CSV table of C-alpha atoms in Angstrom, one decimal:
chain,number,residue,atom,x,y,z
A,1,MET,CA,33.4,-0.5,-20.4
A,2,LYS,CA,32.2,2.2,-23.3
A,3,HIS,CA,28.8,2.6,-25.1
A,4,ILE,CA,28.4,3.6,-28.9
A,5,THR,CA,26.4,6.8,-30.5
A,6,LYS,CA,23.7,8.1,-33.3
A,7,ILE,CA,20.7,10.1,-35.4
A,8,LEU,CA,17.1,11.3,-36.1
A,9,THR,CA,14.5,14.1,-37.1
A,10,VAL,CA,11.7,14.9,-34.4
A,11,CYS,CA,8.4,16.8,-35.5
A,12,CYS,CA,6.6,17.4,-32.3
A,13,LEU,CA,3.0,19.0,-31.3
A,14,MET,CA,4.4,20.7,-28.2
A,15,VAL,CA,7.6,21.4,-26.8
A,16,ALA,CA,8.4,22.0,-23.2
A,17,ALA,CA,11.2,24.4,-22.0
A,18,VAL,CA,14.6,22.9,-23.3
A,19,ALA,CA,17.0,22.2,-20.4
A,20,LEU,CA,20.6,23.8,-20.8
A,21,MET,CA,22.6,21.9,-23.5
A,22,ILE,CA,21.0,18.4,-22.6
A,23,GLY,CA,17.4,18.0,-23.4
A,24,VAL,CA,13.8,18.8,-23.3
A,25,SER,CA,12.3,19.5,-19.9
A,26,GLY,CA,8.5,18.6,-20.2
A,27,CYS,CA,5.5,18.7,-18.0
A,28,ARG,CA,4.3,16.0,-15.5
A,29,ASN,CA,1.3,14.1,-17.2
A,30,CYS,CA,1.7,15.6,-20.3
A,31,GLN,CA,0.4,13.6,-23.4
A,32,PRO,CA,2.8,11.7,-25.3
A,33,GLU,CA,4.2,13.5,-28.5
A,34,TYR,CA,4.4,12.2,-32.1
A,35,CYS,CA,7.6,12.3,-33.6
A,36,THR,CA,9.4,11.4,-36.8
A,37,VAL,CA,13.0,9.6,-36.7
A,38,LYS,CA,14.6,9.2,-40.0
A,39,GLY,CA,18.0,8.9,-41.7
A,40,THR,CA,20.2,7.2,-44.4
A,41,ILE,CA,21.6,4.0,-43.8
A,42,LYS,CA,24.3,1.8,-45.8
A,43,GLY,CA,25.2,-1.8,-45.9
A,44,LEU,CA,21.6,-3.3,-45.2
A,45,LYS,CA,19.6,-4.9,-47.9
A,46,GLU,CA,16.3,-3.3,-49.2
A,47,GLY,CA,13.6,-4.3,-46.7
A,48,THR,CA,15.7,-5.5,-43.6
A,49,LYS,CA,13.9,-4.8,-40.4
A,50,ILE,CA,15.4,-2.5,-37.9
A,51,ARG,CA,13.8,-1.3,-34.3
A,52,LEU,CA,14.6,1.2,-31.8
A,53,GLU,CA,15.1,-0.1,-28.3
A,54,ASP,CA,14.5,2.1,-25.1
A,55,GLU,CA,17.3,2.0,-22.5
A,56,PHE,CA,15.4,3.8,-20.0
A,57,ASP,CA,12.6,1.2,-20.2
A,58,HIS,CA,14.4,-2.1,-19.9
A,59,PHE,CA,15.2,-1.7,-23.7
A,60,LYS,CA,11.9,-2.1,-24.6
A,61,VAL,CA,11.2,-2.2,-28.4
A,62,ILE,CA,9.5,1.5,-29.1
A,63,GLU,CA,8.8,0.8,-32.7
A,64,THR,CA,10.3,-1.3,-35.9
A,65,THR,CA,10.6,0.0,-39.5
A,66,ARG,CA,12.5,-1.4,-42.8
A,67,VAL,CA,15.1,0.1,-45.0
A,68,LYS,CA,13.7,1.5,-48.3
A,69,ASP,CA,15.7,2.9,-50.7
A,70,GLY,CA,18.8,3.4,-48.5
A,71,HIS,CA,16.7,5.3,-45.7
A,72,PHE,CA,14.8,4.6,-42.6
A,73,GLU,CA,11.8,6.4,-40.8
A,74,PHE,CA,10.3,5.9,-37.6
A,75,HIS,CA,7.1,7.7,-35.9
A,76,PRO,CA,7.3,6.9,-32.2
A,77,ARG,CA,5.2,8.7,-29.4
A,78,ILE,CA,7.3,9.6,-26.4
A,79,SER,CA,6.1,11.0,-23.2
A,80,SER,CA,9.6,12.0,-22.0
A,81,PRO,CA,13.3,12.0,-23.6
A,82,THR,CA,15.0,8.9,-23.4
A,83,HIS,CA,18.0,7.1,-25.0
A,84,VAL,CA,17.6,4.7,-27.8
A,85,TYR,CA,19.5,2.2,-29.5
A,86,LEU,CA,19.1,1.3,-33.0
A,87,TYR,CA,19.3,-2.5,-34.2
A,88,SER,CA,19.1,-4.6,-37.4
A,89,GLN,CA,16.8,-7.4,-37.2
A,90,ASP,CA,20.2,-10.1,-36.6
A,91,ASP,CA,20.5,-7.9,-33.3
A,92,THR,CA,23.5,-5.9,-34.5
A,93,GLN,CA,23.9,-2.5,-32.8
A,94,LEU,CA,23.8,0.2,-35.3
A,95,LYS,CA,23.6,3.4,-33.5
A,96,ASP,CA,22.7,5.1,-30.1
A,97,PHE,CA,21.2,8.5,-29.6
A,98,PHE,CA,18.8,10.7,-27.6
A,99,LEU,CA,15.1,10.5,-28.5
A,100,GLU,CA,13.5,13.8,-27.5
A,101,PRO,CA,11.3,16.3,-29.2
A,102,GLY,CA,13.1,18.2,-31.9
A,103,THR,CA,14.4,17.5,-35.4
A,104,ILE,CA,17.2,14.7,-35.3
A,105,VAL,CA,19.3,13.5,-37.9
A,106,VAL,CA,21.8,10.5,-38.3
A,107,ASP,CA,23.6,8.7,-40.9
A,108,VAL,CA,24.2,4.8,-40.4
A,109,ASP,CA,26.8,2.7,-42.1
A,110,ALA,CA,26.2,-1.0,-41.2
A,111,SER,CA,28.9,-2.1,-43.4
A,112,ASP,CA,31.4,-0.5,-41.2
A,113,GLU,CA,32.2,-2.2,-37.8
A,114,GLU,CA,33.4,0.8,-36.3
A,115,ASP,CA,30.7,3.0,-37.4
A,116,TYR,CA,28.3,2.3,-34.5
A,117,GLU,CA,31.2,4.3,-32.3
A,118,VAL,CA,30.5,7.5,-34.4
A,119,ASN,CA,28.5,9.8,-32.4
A,120,ASN,CA,26.7,11.7,-35.3
A,121,ALA,CA,23.1,12.3,-34.0
A,122,THR,CA,22.2,15.9,-34.4
A,123,GLY,CA,19.3,18.3,-34.3
A,124,THR,CA,18.2,18.2,-30.6
A,125,ALA,CA,20.1,19.6,-27.6
A,126,ALA,CA,21.2,16.4,-26.0
A,127,ASN,CA,22.3,14.9,-29.6
A,128,ASN,CA,24.0,18.0,-30.4
A,129,THR,CA,26.0,18.2,-27.0
A,130,PHE,CA,26.7,14.6,-27.2
A,131,LYS,CA,28.4,15.0,-30.5
A,132,LYS,CA,30.3,17.9,-29.6
A,133,ILE,CA,31.6,16.1,-26.4
A,134,ASP,CA,32.8,13.2,-28.7
A,135,GLU,CA,34.5,15.4,-31.3
A,136,LEU,CA,36.5,17.3,-28.3
A,137,GLU,CA,37.6,13.8,-26.8
A,138,ASN,CA,38.8,12.9,-30.4
A,139,SER,CA,40.7,16.2,-30.7
A,140,GLY,CA,42.3,15.5,-27.2
A,141,ASP,CA,40.8,18.7,-25.6
A,142,GLN,CA,40.1,16.9,-22.4
A,143,GLU,CA,39.8,20.5,-20.3
A,144,ALA,CA,36.9,21.2,-22.7
A,145,VAL,CA,35.2,17.8,-22.5
A,146,GLU,CA,35.2,17.8,-18.7
A,147,ALA,CA,33.8,21.5,-18.9
A,148,LEU,CA,31.0,20.7,-21.0
A,149,LYS,CA,30.3,17.3,-19.1
A,150,ARG,CA,30.3,19.2,-15.9
A,151,GLU,CA,27.9,21.8,-17.6
A,152,VAL,CA,25.5,18.9,-18.5
A,153,ILE,CA,25.4,17.1,-15.1
A,154,ASN,CA,25.4,20.1,-13.1
A,155,ALA,CA,22.5,21.9,-14.8
A,156,GLU,CA,19.6,22.7,-12.3
A,157,GLN,CA,17.3,20.4,-14.2
A,158,ALA,CA,19.2,17.7,-15.5
A,159,GLY,CA,17.9,16.0,-18.9
A,160,PRO,CA,18.4,12.4,-20.8
A,161,LEU,CA,22.3,13.2,-21.1
A,162,ALA,CA,22.9,13.6,-17.4
A,163,LEU,CA,20.8,10.6,-16.7
A,164,TYR,CA,22.9,8.4,-19.5
A,165,TYR,CA,26.0,9.7,-17.8
A,166,ALA,CA,24.9,9.0,-14.1
A,167,ALA,CA,24.1,5.4,-15.3
A,168,HIS,CA,27.3,4.7,-17.1
A,169,TRP,CA,30.3,7.0,-16.1
A,170,TYR,CA,30.3,8.8,-12.8
A,171,SER,CA,31.0,7.7,-9.2
A,172,SER,CA,27.9,6.4,-7.6
A,173,ALA,CA,27.9,9.5,-5.1
A,174,GLU,CA,28.0,11.8,-8.0
A,175,ALA,CA,25.6,9.9,-10.0
A,176,LEU,CA,23.0,10.0,-7.1
A,177,GLY,CA,23.3,13.7,-7.0
A,178,ILE,CA,22.5,14.0,-10.8
A,179,LEU,CA,19.1,11.8,-10.0
A,180,ASP,CA,18.2,14.6,-7.4
A,181,ARG,CA,18.3,17.1,-10.3
A,182,LEU,CA,16.5,15.3,-13.0
A,183,THR,CA,13.5,16.8,-14.6
A,184,PRO,CA,10.0,15.7,-13.4
A,185,GLU,CA,9.5,13.6,-16.2
A,186,LEU,CA,12.5,11.6,-16.2
A,187,ALA,CA,12.5,11.4,-12.2
A,188,GLU,CA,9.2,9.7,-12.1
A,189,LYS,CA,10.4,6.8,-14.3
A,190,GLN,CA,10.9,3.3,-13.0
A,191,TYR,CA,14.4,3.1,-14.5
A,192,VAL,CA,15.5,6.0,-12.3
A,193,ALA,CA,14.1,4.2,-9.1
A,194,GLU,CA,16.1,1.1,-10.0
A,195,LEU,CA,19.2,3.0,-10.9
A,196,ARG,CA,19.1,5.0,-7.5
A,197,GLU,CA,18.8,1.6,-5.7
A,198,GLU,CA,21.8,0.1,-7.6
A,199,LEU,CA,23.8,3.3,-7.2
A,200,THR,CA,23.3,2.9,-3.3
A,201,ARG,CA,24.5,-0.6,-3.2
A,202,ARG,CA,27.5,0.4,-5.5
A,203,LEU,CA,28.6,2.8,-3.0
A,204,LYS,CA,29.7,-0.1,-0.5
A,205,THR,CA,32.2,-1.0,-3.3
A,206,GLU,CA,33.7,2.5,-4.0
A,207,PRO,CA,36.2,4.4,-2.2
A,208,ALA,CA,34.6,6.1,0.8
A,209,PRO,CA,34.5,10.0,1.2
A,210,GLU,CA,37.2,11.5,3.0
A,211,GLY,CA,36.8,11.3,6.8
A,212,SER,CA,34.0,8.5,6.4
A,213,LYS,CA,34.5,4.7,7.3
A,214,PRO,CA,36.4,2.9,4.5
A,215,ASN,CA,34.7,0.3,2.4
A,216,TYR,CA,36.6,-3.0,2.3
A,217,PHE,CA,36.9,-5.7,-0.4
A,218,ILE,CA,34.6,-8.5,-0.6
A,219,ASP,CA,36.1,-11.8,-0.8
A,220,MET,CA,35.7,-14.5,-3.5
A,221,THR,CA,37.1,-17.6,-4.6
A,222,TYR,CA,37.6,-19.1,-8.2
A,223,PRO,CA,39.8,-21.7,-9.8
A,224,ASP,CA,43.0,-20.4,-11.8
A,225,ALA,CA,44.3,-22.0,-14.8
A,226,THR,CA,45.2,-25.3,-13.1
A,227,GLY,CA,42.1,-25.6,-11.4
A,228,LYS,CA,43.4,-24.6,-8.0
A,229,PRO,CA,41.0,-22.3,-6.1
A,230,VAL,CA,42.3,-19.0,-5.5
A,231,SER,CA,40.8,-16.5,-2.9
A,232,LEU,CA,41.0,-12.8,-3.4
A,233,LYS,CA,41.7,-12.7,0.5
A,234,SER,CA,44.8,-14.9,-0.2
A,235,VAL,CA,46.2,-12.3,-2.5
A,236,VAL,CA,45.1,-9.1,-0.5
A,237,ASN,CA,46.8,-10.6,2.9
A,238,ASN,CA,49.9,-11.8,1.4
A,239,PRO,CA,52.6,-9.4,3.0
A,240,ALA,CA,54.4,-9.0,-0.6
A,241,ASN,CA,51.5,-7.4,-1.9
A,242,ARG,CA,51.1,-3.7,-0.9
A,243,TYR,CA,48.2,-3.0,-3.3
A,244,VAL,CA,45.9,-5.2,-5.4
A,245,LEU,CA,44.2,-4.6,-8.6
A,246,LEU,CA,40.8,-6.5,-8.8
A,247,ASP,CA,40.1,-6.8,-12.4
A,248,PHE,CA,36.6,-8.0,-13.9
A,249,TRP,CA,36.9,-8.7,-17.5
A,250,ALA,CA,36.0,-11.4,-20.0
A,251,THR,CA,37.9,-12.6,-23.5
A,252,TRP,CA,34.8,-11.7,-25.3
A,253,CYS,CA,34.7,-8.1,-24.0
A,254,SER,CA,36.4,-5.9,-26.9
A,255,GLY,CA,36.9,-3.1,-24.4
A,256,CYS,CA,38.5,-5.7,-21.7
A,257,VAL,CA,40.9,-7.2,-24.2
A,258,GLU,CA,41.9,-3.5,-25.4
A,259,LYS,CA,43.0,-3.1,-21.9
A,260,ILE,CA,45.1,-5.9,-21.2
A,261,PRO,CA,48.3,-4.0,-22.6
A,262,GLN,CA,47.9,-1.3,-20.1
A,263,LEU,CA,47.6,-4.0,-17.5
A,264,LYS,CA,50.8,-5.4,-18.9
A,265,GLU,CA,52.3,-2.3,-18.3
A,266,LEU,CA,51.2,-1.5,-14.9
A,267,TYR,CA,52.4,-5.2,-13.7
A,268,ALA,CA,55.8,-4.7,-15.3
A,269,LYS,CA,56.1,-1.2,-14.0
A,270,TYR,CA,54.8,-1.8,-10.3
A,271,HIS,CA,54.9,-5.8,-9.7
A,272,GLU,CA,58.3,-5.8,-7.9
A,273,LYS,CA,57.1,-2.4,-5.7
A,274,GLY,CA,54.3,-4.3,-4.3
A,275,LEU,CA,51.5,-4.5,-6.9
A,276,GLU,CA,49.6,-7.5,-7.7
A,277,ILE,CA,46.6,-8.2,-10.0
A,278,TYR,CA,43.5,-10.6,-9.5
A,279,SER,CA,41.8,-11.0,-12.5
A,280,VAL,CA,38.3,-12.6,-12.6
A,281,ALA,CA,37.5,-13.5,-16.3
A,282,GLU,CA,33.6,-13.9,-16.9
A,283,ASN,CA,34.1,-16.6,-19.3
A,284,PRO,CA,31.7,-20.0,-19.6
A,285,ASP,CA,34.2,-21.6,-21.9
A,286,VAL,CA,37.3,-22.1,-19.6
A,287,ASP,CA,39.5,-24.0,-22.1
A,288,TYR,CA,39.4,-20.9,-24.4
A,289,TRP,CA,40.3,-18.5,-21.5
A,290,LYS,CA,43.1,-20.8,-20.5
A,291,THR,CA,44.7,-20.4,-24.0
A,292,PHE,CA,43.8,-16.8,-24.2
A,293,ILE,CA,45.7,-15.7,-20.8
A,294,LYS,CA,48.6,-17.7,-22.0
A,295,GLU,CA,48.6,-16.3,-25.6
A,296,LYS,CA,48.4,-12.6,-23.9
A,297,GLY,CA,51.2,-13.2,-21.7
A,298,MET,CA,49.0,-12.4,-18.5
A,299,THR,CA,51.3,-13.8,-16.0
A,300,TRP,CA,49.5,-12.2,-12.9
A,301,VAL,CA,46.5,-14.0,-10.8
A,302,ASN,CA,43.8,-15.2,-13.3
A,303,VAL,CA,41.2,-17.1,-12.0
A,304,CYS,CA,37.7,-17.9,-14.0
A,305,ASP,CA,33.9,-17.5,-13.1
A,306,ASP,CA,32.3,-20.1,-15.4
A,307,GLN,CA,28.8,-19.1,-14.7
A,308,PRO,CA,29.1,-15.3,-15.2
A,309,GLY,CA,26.5,-12.6,-15.5
A,310,ARG,CA,24.3,-10.5,-13.3
A,311,ASP,CA,23.3,-13.5,-11.4
A,312,SER,CA,26.9,-14.5,-10.1
A,313,LYS,CA,28.0,-13.6,-6.7
A,314,ALA,CA,30.7,-11.3,-7.7
A,315,TRP,CA,28.4,-9.4,-10.0
A,316,LYS,CA,26.1,-8.8,-7.2
A,317,ASP,CA,28.4,-8.3,-4.5
A,318,TYR,CA,30.3,-5.6,-6.6
A,319,THR,CA,27.1,-4.1,-8.3
A,320,LEU,CA,29.1,-4.4,-11.4
A,321,PRO,CA,27.4,-2.0,-14.2
A,322,GLY,CA,29.6,-3.9,-16.8
A,323,ILE,CA,32.9,-5.0,-17.7
A,324,PRO,CA,35.8,-3.8,-17.6
A,325,THR,CA,35.8,-2.9,-14.0
A,326,VAL,CA,38.8,-2.3,-12.2
A,327,LEU,CA,39.2,-1.5,-8.4
A,328,LEU,CA,42.5,-0.7,-6.3
A,329,ILE,CA,42.6,-2.4,-2.9
A,330,ASP,CA,45.1,-1.4,0.0
A,331,GLY,CA,47.0,-4.7,1.0
A,332,GLU,CA,47.3,-3.5,4.4
A,333,THR,CA,43.9,-2.6,5.3
A,334,GLY,CA,41.9,-4.1,2.8
A,335,ALA,CA,40.1,-0.9,2.0
A,336,ILE,CA,39.2,0.0,-1.3
A,337,ILE,CA,40.9,3.2,-2.6
A,338,ALA,CA,39.9,3.6,-6.3
A,339,ARG,CA,37.6,2.3,-8.8
A,340,ASP,CA,37.8,2.7,-12.6
A,341,VAL,CA,40.2,5.5,-12.6
A,342,ASP,CA,43.9,6.2,-13.9
A,343,MET,CA,45.5,3.6,-12.0
A,344,ASP,CA,48.9,4.4,-13.4
A,345,LYS,CA,48.7,7.8,-11.8
A,346,ILE,CA,47.7,6.6,-8.6
A,347,LEU,CA,50.2,3.7,-8.4
A,348,GLY,CA,52.7,6.2,-9.3
A,349,GLU,CA,52.2,8.1,-6.3
A,350,LEU,CA,51.6,5.3,-3.8
A,351,LEU,CA,54.4,3.0,-4.9
A,352,GLN,CA,57.2,5.7,-5.8
């Protein structure tokens, strides 16, 4: 489950102290600041409407503008830094980046389907750091990536980039720790209160800290490709299954589809040693799902939730932040022992 990255130019009347590497730490109750957001844009017709949406405010539209001579420009007022998405009028996501006081610059190529994944917003602390982390990841220097991320999330006053990581990438326990260190202007957002509640609920479906009571899987039942109802409990309680991967995915989710070869490798490598996979597809088009899993050679246990979404029982029970989401369940105890980590490494140790 990966998000996408992006640009701006910001002129501000007052700038508070800048939090280390991640953003601007403003004062509580300070007045909103005028900013200028601008950049170049390719692949959209003259006059096409584009908009900025605020992730930290339920994707509220901050401002709209139109493409002019291959450029765009916004003049929003912000009272605190935030993470925004840039969309075209046909709802195509173009970029995402951090809106904060400073000068932010980004180039957009709407004709390139992969351009939205390029983190090229520069000019402010959060955007510069986000771009640097992306460059390090592309270079394969994971040690440097983790070191820089740790510097971001462990800052005494965490800014918008740390909040973004708390919402998208870190375990609930660690994410809650980040929320406890947010700058005052971010901490008072309703988004943060709602995220804290969600993370607290999600803790119940993550591996429990060492020495504490385990968290156990929550049962569900959905029909397989033949229409037969198959419960997760029946798979976990099968003596042949030492471990069960609970996989939430969908045929329309590109990140999920990209992970199918990894699941096939895991299944081929560990099935005979006691691994089973229980894949829950979030697909309203059941016929397409049946054809898809057959064509992809997904030979493990596949079931389909034909009424998917955040209102579905499975999404609520497991407090899914999105898909793909993968959990590892101990077949002997029913305890959840891993969530969204390197399953090959863990299974290699457990099933050697």
